XYZ file of C-alpha atoms in Angstrom:
661
model
C 37.808 46.993 -21.557
C 41.386 48.169 -23.206
C 43.184 45.233 -24.840
C 46.513 44.526 -22.947
C 49.770 44.688 -24.481
C 50.917 41.223 -24.523
C 53.708 41.340 -27.226
C 56.137 41.079 -24.182
C 54.001 37.664 -22.633
C 56.233 34.528 -22.855
C 54.960 31.188 -22.946
C 57.225 28.093 -22.307
C 57.199 25.334 -24.724
C 56.612 22.046 -23.784
C 59.554 21.148 -26.187
C 61.827 23.579 -23.838
C 63.385 22.097 -20.787
C 62.554 18.116 -22.339
C 59.188 17.907 -19.562
C 55.258 17.843 -19.454
C 55.135 19.618 -16.609
C 55.786 22.785 -17.705
C 52.859 22.976 -20.284
C 51.033 21.390 -18.193
C 51.139 23.993 -15.779
C 51.033 26.987 -18.504
C 47.695 25.480 -19.155
C 46.556 25.308 -15.594
C 47.617 29.367 -15.451
C 45.403 30.251 -18.638
C 42.764 27.763 -17.358
C 42.586 30.432 -14.207
C 43.026 33.782 -16.080
C 40.108 32.260 -18.730
C 37.928 31.728 -15.771
C 38.279 35.101 -13.940
C 35.681 37.508 -14.000
C 37.838 40.411 -14.825
C 38.074 40.868 -18.259
C 41.392 41.920 -18.645
C 43.147 38.793 -16.971
C 40.487 36.799 -19.778
C 42.130 38.812 -22.627
C 45.417 37.627 -21.066
C 44.681 34.260 -20.785
C 42.840 34.010 -24.472
C 46.461 35.372 -26.048
C 48.350 33.065 -24.039
C 45.945 30.047 -24.874
C 46.252 31.013 -28.516
C 50.072 31.166 -28.511
C 50.550 27.996 -26.567
C 48.037 25.931 -29.527
C 50.255 27.467 -31.752
C 53.148 26.047 -30.354
C 52.537 23.021 -29.684
C 51.780 20.789 -32.680
C 51.328 17.569 -29.755
C 49.049 20.050 -28.158
C 46.739 20.199 -30.691
C 45.981 16.243 -30.916
C 44.641 15.716 -26.714
C 41.456 16.138 -27.541
C 40.741 15.792 -23.755
C 43.105 19.000 -23.300
C 41.086 20.592 -25.965
C 37.924 20.272 -24.923
C 38.857 21.566 -21.006
C 40.639 24.377 -22.499
C 36.929 24.826 -24.555
C 35.419 25.099 -21.385
C 37.528 27.452 -19.821
C 36.063 30.168 -21.934
C 32.656 32.327 -21.208
C 30.965 32.905 -24.741
C 29.837 36.293 -23.645
C 33.461 37.532 -23.306
C 33.772 36.052 -27.099
C 30.488 38.119 -27.958
C 31.813 41.053 -26.544
C 35.441 40.834 -28.086
C 33.574 40.655 -31.667
C 30.667 43.014 -30.549
C 33.521 45.802 -29.097
C 35.375 44.774 -32.259
C 32.960 45.308 -35.187
C 31.785 48.418 -34.265
C 31.997 51.210 -36.620
C 34.093 54.171 -35.698
C 34.827 52.768 -31.766
C 36.543 54.699 -30.079
C 37.668 51.583 -27.755
C 41.487 51.555 -27.938
C 43.030 48.133 -29.446
C 39.351 47.442 -30.693
C 40.886 45.625 -34.007
C 42.966 43.491 -31.377
C 40.316 42.207 -29.659
C 38.259 41.291 -32.728
C 41.662 39.747 -34.228
C 42.037 37.186 -31.127
C 38.591 36.793 -30.654
C 38.124 35.266 -34.306
C 41.218 32.980 -34.470
C 40.545 31.588 -31.216
C 37.447 30.677 -32.458
C 38.864 29.433 -35.553
C 41.410 27.329 -34.190
C 38.711 25.654 -31.876
C 36.152 24.945 -34.622
C 39.621 22.992 -36.340
C 40.748 21.067 -32.975
C 37.318 20.282 -31.389
C 36.678 16.769 -32.359
C 33.368 16.147 -34.314
C 30.780 15.646 -32.088
C 31.881 18.693 -29.872
C 31.574 20.907 -32.640
C 27.818 20.115 -32.218
C 27.690 22.074 -29.032
C 25.681 25.293 -29.012
C 28.532 27.331 -27.626
C 30.836 26.874 -30.568
C 28.020 27.289 -33.618
C 26.258 30.035 -31.436
C 29.226 32.427 -32.583
C 27.967 32.361 -36.545
C 25.810 35.189 -36.073
C 28.632 37.636 -34.344
C 31.239 36.050 -37.018
C 28.983 36.782 -39.970
C 28.923 40.606 -38.486
C 31.940 41.636 -38.282
C 33.784 40.917 -41.649
C 32.642 44.229 -42.470
C 34.870 45.435 -39.627
C 38.221 43.408 -39.847
C 41.305 43.003 -41.727
C 42.061 41.153 -44.836
C 43.816 38.793 -43.517
C 40.748 38.566 -40.071
C 38.269 39.146 -42.467
C 39.948 35.292 -43.966
C 39.746 33.687 -41.024
C 36.559 34.880 -40.272
C 35.299 32.677 -43.861
C 37.379 29.711 -43.339
C 35.631 29.677 -39.508
C 32.201 29.596 -41.180
C 33.253 27.097 -43.974
C 33.907 24.996 -41.291
C 31.033 25.468 -38.875
C 28.645 24.995 -41.241
C 29.970 21.417 -42.316
C 27.720 20.839 -38.866
C 23.549 20.571 -39.955
C 23.028 22.661 -36.897
C 25.441 25.145 -37.460
C 23.732 25.078 -41.415
C 20.552 25.835 -39.846
C 21.661 28.593 -37.613
C 23.480 30.528 -40.436
C 20.033 29.872 -43.105
C 18.662 31.231 -39.851
C 19.673 34.614 -40.133
C 18.172 37.646 -41.213
C 19.040 38.999 -44.710
C 20.206 41.934 -42.439
C 22.579 39.865 -40.615
C 23.624 38.172 -44.094
C 24.507 41.402 -45.548
C 28.062 41.859 -44.760
C 29.118 38.749 -46.254
C 27.111 39.175 -49.117
C 29.162 43.020 -49.792
C 32.800 41.155 -50.237
C 31.225 38.005 -52.123
C 32.928 39.978 -55.086
C 36.456 39.417 -53.301
C 35.818 36.238 -51.768
C 34.577 33.480 -53.626
C 33.760 31.118 -50.534
C 31.523 33.502 -49.060
C 29.209 31.843 -52.287
C 30.060 28.160 -51.288
C 29.240 29.057 -47.264
C 25.392 29.885 -48.696
C 25.239 27.186 -50.516
C 25.746 25.381 -47.963
C 23.091 26.957 -45.807
C 20.907 27.377 -47.921
C 20.727 23.639 -49.343
C 21.545 22.056 -46.221
C 20.011 24.066 -43.391
C 16.810 24.339 -45.231
C 15.851 21.139 -44.859
C 12.716 19.561 -42.238
C 10.600 22.368 -42.931
C 7.271 21.225 -42.588
C 4.462 23.863 -43.292
C 4.310 25.880 -45.585
C 4.312 29.823 -43.890
C 8.091 28.294 -43.032
C 8.690 27.942 -46.690
C 7.303 31.312 -47.769
C 9.680 32.446 -44.851
C 12.874 30.956 -46.094
C 11.813 31.754 -49.789
C 11.383 35.840 -49.088
C 14.738 35.927 -47.348
C 16.598 33.241 -50.345
C 14.872 35.695 -52.760
C 16.636 38.842 -51.328
C 19.663 37.126 -50.491
C 20.347 36.266 -53.738
C 18.877 40.290 -55.184
C 21.396 41.479 -52.863
C 24.178 39.078 -54.799
C 23.711 40.439 -57.711
C 23.660 44.157 -56.699
C 26.596 43.550 -54.422
C 28.110 41.785 -58.287
C 27.426 44.831 -60.839
C 30.644 46.109 -62.045
C 32.025 43.276 -62.353
C 32.154 40.090 -64.793
C 29.849 37.821 -62.704
C 31.199 34.674 -63.286
C 31.380 33.474 -59.624
C 27.866 34.839 -58.965
C 26.475 33.164 -62.289
C 27.924 29.755 -61.290
C 26.347 30.396 -57.542
C 22.979 30.997 -59.231
C 23.367 28.075 -61.170
C 23.898 25.624 -58.372
C 21.103 26.881 -56.379
C 18.590 26.916 -58.699
C 19.464 22.887 -59.721
C 20.269 21.873 -56.484
C 17.813 24.010 -53.568
C 14.925 22.443 -52.416
C 12.042 23.038 -54.972
C 9.438 24.653 -52.388
C 12.246 27.130 -51.825
C 13.344 28.658 -54.725
C 11.766 32.076 -55.771
C 8.985 32.578 -57.224
C 8.761 35.313 -60.169
C 12.322 37.470 -58.920
C 12.454 40.875 -59.471
C 16.666 39.814 -60.249
C 15.649 37.458 -62.942
C 15.771 40.679 -65.908
C 19.512 41.687 -63.927
C 20.915 37.861 -63.814
C 20.078 37.541 -67.755
C 21.772 40.681 -68.455
C 25.194 39.566 -66.644
C 24.614 37.069 -69.217
C 24.872 38.687 -72.608
C 26.997 41.048 -70.600
C 29.871 38.137 -69.621
C 28.989 35.813 -73.360
C 29.880 39.015 -75.405
C 33.333 40.540 -73.916
C 35.316 37.378 -74.653
C 34.911 34.309 -72.563
C 37.057 32.913 -71.242
C 36.649 28.622 -69.811
C 35.433 29.343 -66.532
C 33.451 32.312 -68.099
C 31.524 30.393 -70.827
C 30.819 27.433 -68.214
C 29.393 30.161 -65.774
C 26.978 31.757 -68.488
C 26.325 28.154 -70.079
C 25.141 27.074 -66.722
C 23.403 30.231 -65.664
C 21.585 29.839 -68.612
C 20.190 26.697 -69.341
C 19.178 26.838 -64.959
C 17.155 29.981 -65.807
C 15.523 28.516 -68.265
C 14.525 25.728 -66.950
C 13.127 27.257 -63.181
C 11.340 29.893 -65.004
C 10.433 28.780 -68.475
C 7.553 31.521 -69.550
C 10.149 34.205 -68.415
C 13.726 33.893 -69.276
C 13.326 32.964 -73.210
C 12.325 36.383 -74.331
C 15.027 37.831 -71.602
C 17.395 35.694 -73.408
C 16.404 35.745 -76.977
C 14.678 38.561 -77.570
C 16.019 42.010 -78.139
C 15.154 45.206 -77.309
C 15.428 46.507 -80.795
C 16.190 45.599 -84.213
C 19.684 45.099 -85.131
C 22.200 43.261 -87.733
C 23.741 40.741 -84.599
C 20.947 40.501 -82.662
C 22.183 38.481 -78.832
C 20.097 35.327 -79.536
C 21.780 34.379 -82.512
C 25.396 35.021 -81.039
C 24.607 33.342 -77.738
C 22.955 30.357 -79.857
C 26.258 30.750 -81.931
C 28.476 30.439 -79.213
C 27.048 27.085 -77.933
C 26.514 25.523 -81.443
C 30.875 26.205 -82.082
C 31.060 24.808 -77.884
C 29.508 21.415 -78.573
C 30.836 20.964 -82.603
C 34.413 22.142 -80.797
C 34.097 19.763 -77.911
C 31.846 16.888 -79.065
C 34.415 14.874 -80.961
C 36.885 14.307 -78.557
C 34.488 13.965 -75.395
C 34.923 10.161 -75.398
C 38.277 10.162 -74.721
C 37.459 12.156 -71.593
C 34.959 9.699 -70.156
C 37.340 8.903 -66.964
C 39.182 12.423 -66.627
C 38.617 13.945 -63.286
C 37.138 17.131 -65.654
C 34.774 14.973 -67.224
C 32.029 16.252 -65.024
C 32.503 19.801 -65.401
C 32.518 19.086 -68.647
C 29.521 17.412 -68.995
C 27.668 19.652 -67.210
C 28.420 22.575 -69.396
C 27.234 20.557 -72.619
C 24.026 19.589 -70.909
C 23.342 22.805 -70.267
C 24.334 23.888 -73.274
C 21.860 21.340 -75.008
C 18.743 22.573 -72.887
C 19.957 26.308 -73.793
C 19.664 25.217 -77.259
C 16.163 23.425 -77.181
C 14.666 26.145 -75.262
C 15.824 28.284 -78.422
C 14.234 25.971 -81.089
C 11.238 25.832 -79.010
C 11.248 29.341 -79.103
C 12.067 29.198 -82.805
C 9.207 26.619 -83.767
C 6.124 29.080 -81.960
C 7.170 32.244 -83.267
C 6.723 30.206 -86.760
C 3.937 29.229 -86.431
C 2.745 33.168 -84.979
C 3.795 34.461 -88.151
C 2.300 31.572 -90.246
C -0.868 31.731 -87.929
C -1.512 34.858 -86.185
C -3.914 34.141 -83.078
C -6.684 36.889 -82.680
C -5.552 38.704 -79.563
C -1.766 37.904 -79.275
C 0.727 40.568 -78.632
C 2.640 42.293 -81.273
C 5.401 41.341 -83.238
C 8.040 42.800 -80.394
C 7.574 39.133 -78.578
C 8.574 37.763 -82.120
C 12.207 36.771 -82.985
C 13.815 39.961 -84.484
C 16.426 37.956 -86.425
C 17.020 39.037 -90.530
C 16.048 35.754 -92.562
C 19.493 34.957 -93.367
C 20.694 34.625 -90.627
C 17.819 32.776 -89.578
C 18.890 30.257 -92.360
C 21.829 29.955 -91.759
C 21.230 29.756 -87.516
C 19.291 26.499 -88.388
C 22.264 25.256 -91.487
C 24.659 25.681 -88.072
C 21.471 23.925 -85.730
C 21.245 20.770 -88.216
C 25.225 20.746 -88.196
C 25.442 20.929 -84.556
C 22.972 18.037 -83.681
C 24.735 15.293 -86.398
C 27.685 15.638 -84.869
C 25.539 14.771 -81.316
C 23.988 11.881 -83.068
C 27.113 10.734 -84.020
C 28.729 11.047 -80.788
C 25.543 9.146 -78.721
C 26.582 6.270 -81.250
C 29.828 6.233 -80.424
C 28.957 6.400 -77.349
C 26.156 3.898 -76.821
C 28.456 1.592 -78.635
C 31.404 1.987 -76.128
C 28.854 2.169 -73.298
C 26.486 -1.400 -74.652
C 26.664 -2.136 -77.726
C 29.773 -2.995 -78.560
C 29.653 -1.849 -82.073
C 27.056 0.131 -84.662
C 23.666 -0.863 -84.196
C 24.859 -4.903 -82.543
C 21.894 -6.313 -81.667
C 21.311 -7.510 -78.387
C 20.940 -10.901 -78.798
C 24.607 -11.038 -80.385
C 25.913 -9.205 -77.570
C 28.727 -11.228 -75.698
C 27.587 -12.551 -71.794
C 27.988 -10.038 -69.043
C 31.337 -9.788 -66.759
C 30.383 -10.475 -63.602
C 31.265 -8.040 -60.699
C 31.688 -6.178 -57.269
C 29.975 -3.648 -58.969
C 27.396 -5.120 -60.870
C 27.017 -6.832 -64.250
C 28.377 -5.600 -67.577
C 29.274 -6.567 -71.275
C 32.819 -7.769 -71.919
C 32.634 -6.194 -75.588
C 31.946 -2.488 -73.921
C 33.622 -0.035 -71.613
C 32.338 3.049 -70.173
C 32.998 5.273 -67.771
C 34.182 3.758 -64.087
C 31.360 5.764 -61.653
C 28.672 5.263 -64.060
C 27.098 4.005 -67.813
C 25.413 6.080 -70.377
C 21.770 6.148 -69.151
C 22.622 7.898 -65.497
C 24.714 10.522 -68.036
C 21.810 13.385 -67.994
C 24.310 14.981 -70.998
C 22.731 11.662 -73.175
C 19.013 13.122 -72.109
C 19.406 16.495 -72.732
C 20.890 15.223 -76.168
C 18.012 13.166 -77.033
C 15.754 15.974 -76.454
C 17.300 18.593 -78.575
C 17.205 15.763 -81.342
C 13.478 14.814 -80.930
C 12.008 18.588 -80.889
C 14.685 19.246 -84.115
C 13.387 16.157 -86.013
C 9.938 16.498 -85.170
C 9.210 19.676 -86.749
C 11.482 19.828 -89.066
C 10.870 18.186 -92.511
C 14.453 17.999 -93.807
C 15.056 13.941 -93.711
C 19.038 14.207 -93.483
C 18.772 14.367 -89.826
C 15.522 12.060 -89.197
C 17.577 9.426 -90.992
C 20.593 9.770 -88.708
C 18.142 9.252 -85.804
C 16.840 6.112 -87.304
C 20.665 4.541 -87.015
C 20.303 5.262 -82.942
C 16.742 2.940 -83.007
C 18.874 0.428 -81.008
C 19.514 2.983 -78.094
C 16.213 4.660 -77.836
C 14.668 1.324 -77.446
C 17.069 0.096 -74.493
C 16.439 3.645 -72.666
C 13.060 3.115 -73.227
C 12.688 -0.137 -71.483
C 15.343 0.865 -69.240
C 12.960 4.361 -68.269
C 9.960 2.156 -67.960
C 12.002 0.328 -64.560
C 12.165 3.078 -61.406
C 15.131 0.221 -60.052
C 17.081 0.260 -63.133
C 17.379 4.564 -63.086
C 18.788 5.466 -59.950
C 19.489 9.169 -60.771
C 15.612 9.238 -62.232
C 16.204 10.212 -65.687
C 13.538 9.418 -67.551
C 13.694 9.487 -71.670
C 10.742 8.131 -72.423
C 8.973 11.752 -73.080
C 11.919 12.502 -75.255
C 12.167 9.525 -77.352
C 8.865 9.394 -78.851
C 9.061 13.013 -79.738
C 11.934 11.732 -81.572
C 10.420 8.672 -83.059
C 7.516 11.646 -84.444
C 10.217 12.142 -87.226
C 11.971 9.484 -87.223
C 9.371 7.600 -88.389
C 8.448 9.772 -91.340
C 11.329 7.771 -93.118
C 11.435 4.416 -94.353
C 14.331 4.098 -92.942
C 13.032 4.853 -89.413
C 10.222 2.844 -89.658
C 12.363 -0.555 -90.935
C 14.630 0.379 -87.814
C 11.712 0.429 -85.567
C 10.543 -2.603 -86.586
C 13.970 -4.668 -86.272
C 14.008 -3.513 -82.454
C 10.366 -4.743 -81.593
C 9.867 -1.477 -81.500
C 5.730 -2.049 -81.867
C 6.175 -4.918 -78.853
C 7.546 -2.273 -76.665
C 5.689 0.909 -76.705
C 2.294 -1.382 -77.350
C 2.778 -2.772 -74.205
C 3.494 0.064 -72.567
C 0.458 2.168 -74.253
C -2.033 -0.784 -72.576
C -0.335 -0.539 -69.765
C -1.410 2.696 -69.186
C -5.215 1.215 -70.911
C -5.531 -0.921 -68.005
C -4.702 1.433 -65.235
C -6.776 4.165 -66.415
C -9.827 1.747 -65.832
C -9.605 1.033 -62.592
C -6.640 3.337 -60.799
C -7.224 6.718 -59.125
C -3.392 6.545 -58.720
C -2.543 6.969 -62.467
C -0.672 10.051 -63.151
C -1.914 12.538 -65.717
C 2.219 12.536 -67.204
C 1.229 8.737 -67.656
C -1.716 9.422 -69.956
C 0.410 12.375 -71.631
C 2.897 9.392 -72.428
C 0.313 6.889 -73.261
C -1.589 9.469 -76.267
C 1.929 10.165 -77.826
C 2.572 6.123 -78.047
C -0.614 5.821 -79.607
C 0.536 9.175 -82.208
C 4.030 6.883 -83.360
C 2.057 3.569 -83.544
C -0.636 5.189 -85.551
C 2.268 7.043 -87.890
C 3.880 3.196 -87.871
C 0.845 1.593 -88.525
C -0.663 3.877 -91.991
C 3.333 3.748 -93.209
C 3.094 -0.593 -93.384
C -0.161 -0.804 -94.902
C -1.344 -5.155 -93.773
C -0.168 -5.157 -89.928
C 1.004 -8.127 -88.462
C -0.645 -10.617 -86.631
C 0.947 -9.577 -83.298
C 0.143 -5.930 -84.369
C -3.294 -7.323 -83.656
C -2.944 -7.956 -79.456
C -4.009 -4.307 -79.589
C -7.604 -4.395 -81.600
C -8.066 -7.981 -78.235
C -6.681 -5.928 -75.512
C -8.581 -2.395 -76.479
C -12.069 -3.832 -77.551
C -12.272 -5.477 -73.396
C -11.412 -2.348 -71.786
C -14.008 -1.219 -69.663
C -14.177 2.511 -69.773
C -14.409 4.071 -65.845
C -16.858 6.512 -64.876
C -16.215 10.201 -65.111
C -14.283 11.111 -62.066
C -14.939 15.289 -62.695
C -11.538 16.120 -61.504
C -8.745 17.819 -64.113
C -7.818 14.260 -66.199
C -11.146 13.824 -67.771
C -9.955 15.938 -70.527
C -6.768 14.514 -71.004
C -8.170 10.651 -70.281
C -10.679 11.350 -72.905
C -8.066 12.331 -75.465
C -5.730 9.372 -75.039
C -8.417 6.650 -75.252
C -9.435 8.635 -78.120
C -6.695 8.138 -80.091
C -6.236 4.167 -78.834
C -9.174 3.714 -80.281
C -8.532 5.465 -83.398
C -4.887 3.074 -83.517
C -7.164 0.044 -83.143
C -9.826 1.148 -85.800
C -6.851 1.847 -88.538
C -5.221 -1.928 -87.913
C -8.529 -3.218 -88.725
C -9.478 -1.185 -91.448
C -5.571 -2.312 -92.945
C -6.213 -5.833 -91.851
C -7.382 -8.230 -95.192
C -10.971 -8.856 -94.875
C -10.525 -13.218 -93.341
C -8.338 -10.997 -90.407
C -11.600 -9.021 -89.980
C -13.769 -11.322 -90.207
C -12.171 -12.956 -86.981
C -11.939 -9.605 -85.465
C -15.611 -8.753 -85.818
C -16.857 -9.428 -81.808
C -13.862 -6.776 -80.971
C -15.143 -4.017 -84.159
C -18.309 -4.660 -82.072
C -16.668 -4.161 -78.681
C -14.797 -0.986 -79.845
C -17.822 0.674 -81.408
C -19.283 0.588 -78.375
C -16.673 2.226 -76.187
C -16.558 4.980 -79.116
C -20.238 5.530 -79.137
C -20.294 5.657 -75.119
C -16.980 8.437 -74.795
C -18.397 10.461 -77.665
C -21.368 11.113 -75.671
C -18.898 12.555 -72.902
C -17.570 14.796 -75.434
C -19.919 18.144 -76.693
C -19.205 20.363 -79.309
C -16.976 20.178 -82.164
C -13.826 19.523 -80.373
C -11.189 17.990 -82.145
C -11.577 14.709 -79.954
C -16.123 14.888 -80.640
C -13.998 14.459 -84.749
C -11.697 11.665 -83.963
C -14.735 9.709 -82.499
C -16.766 10.190 -85.591
C -14.096 8.971 -87.670
C -13.666 5.746 -85.521
C -17.807 5.037 -86.031
C -17.678 6.037 -89.465
C -14.703 3.960 -89.744
C -16.259 0.776 -88.375
C -19.751 0.763 -90.060
C -17.432 0.079 -93.296
């Protein structure tokens, strides 16, 4: 089909002549042209229709007329125009005009059609042709195609249609993504909203494979660019995509790590700093086994390895931003700043974890372990400098947490909950009148707080220095309140669980007398022992008890053991633990994977109860003689289930020996 010359066609605007009759007549004539079987007449009708709609603003609000005009257009004719204009090396005269007109008409109706009409397959069915047309369209038409696709994928069915395309159908858009960043937004919407409701593993596997190939194509397309937008895209996908659809062991992981390395070492801007920080964090959280070596290890020795440069950039960003962050809580940019700092702390936590494991491996090499190629290649002086910088940054972080918690909850440093003012009741809930916080959320729902506690916990638990541990003791009221709030699902709408990080932090903080004093001041024993005993009780009867709960119970027992050994003579209310343990009904062996973890937990609780009995005065021990006998019976029962010379077996032997005294 040859496109006719429509440049001299004139359409009377409804504003000329002062009546609606002319406009109505023009619309009827256009509809007649669109409904004919002659392609040339249809093309003329489309051109006239586009002109009328562009020059008649009042007509754009006539929803009934818009729907009627759209119904007059043949979808097959639109597809032919798109296909003809998208053919490589097409010999058709004015083929680009056909493509431009078809795209413009679809774009216009995508905007003007009422919301309910946008769900029509006649409109959404044009998505595949539009996606393939971008490689052969002009710069202006390409932009219109992208805008049209962005509009169409906001409809759930549109997102599903786009997500259902094959990787080859995505290829034209992926190829132009470096010059058109909104293409990445199209894929975000489609992959996150168009892949819901997959009810079987086969469907999920197919979509996961396509997404994996799609990201690989994006990485190839962005080679030679700074890839800032790509790193933000990958970060967003990994954080928000359904976990069943996230690629497993992707081949593009190494290439993305190289992009992060290149971007972070080439004078990054604020946008690029945010991109590589968020992406590195997302990779570490999603692929914790393979990413650390890609980011933290160098292939050869260097005077300043990349890991040193990266962590230094992270630490500098944290120290520079945190002092002024409290004043930005209600600023529009706070969510982006908070996300970047949260990612920075996640990277720091991962590095500290790797640093600890490398140090342990150096101190105690395991037989058959890999060579030194898997160790941190950093000169000792740089390790010392980095350790000092990490400690300084975590100190600044703790100062911010103290200020944030005071502003949000306490109102003054360390102010006991009973000393705070009453709640102010509003339509949004109750808040302490002495405190202030963000208008949309409180400190307990801020992911930054959780990431900060994780980093602090890992460092103070494994570093032997007392300075940060004593500073951590100053956060004890925050630790205890966050622990209690995490125990109630209704008070954690964002699903933030602080309990394990807080327990890890307490393992270090309670090594100091200041930590023990703060722990007792804020009812730490009552809070933690209640949680531990609840887990113990549920383990005797509930098959639904999760392994994560058992692990938490083990960490609680360890923390309380530290306190019990430090305090000496236990207060009377602590002996409630002995009474509860003595009444424990040991469950039958289930033969599942939880059994080993459960026995470890049970042994730790028995050891705690034995320590309390051993540290009590003779009169108290005499009163608890029957409880001691019951605990001994439980220990004997568990010992019969543990074979060999394992740590748990030795722990139970110690319990039995202590109870014989």
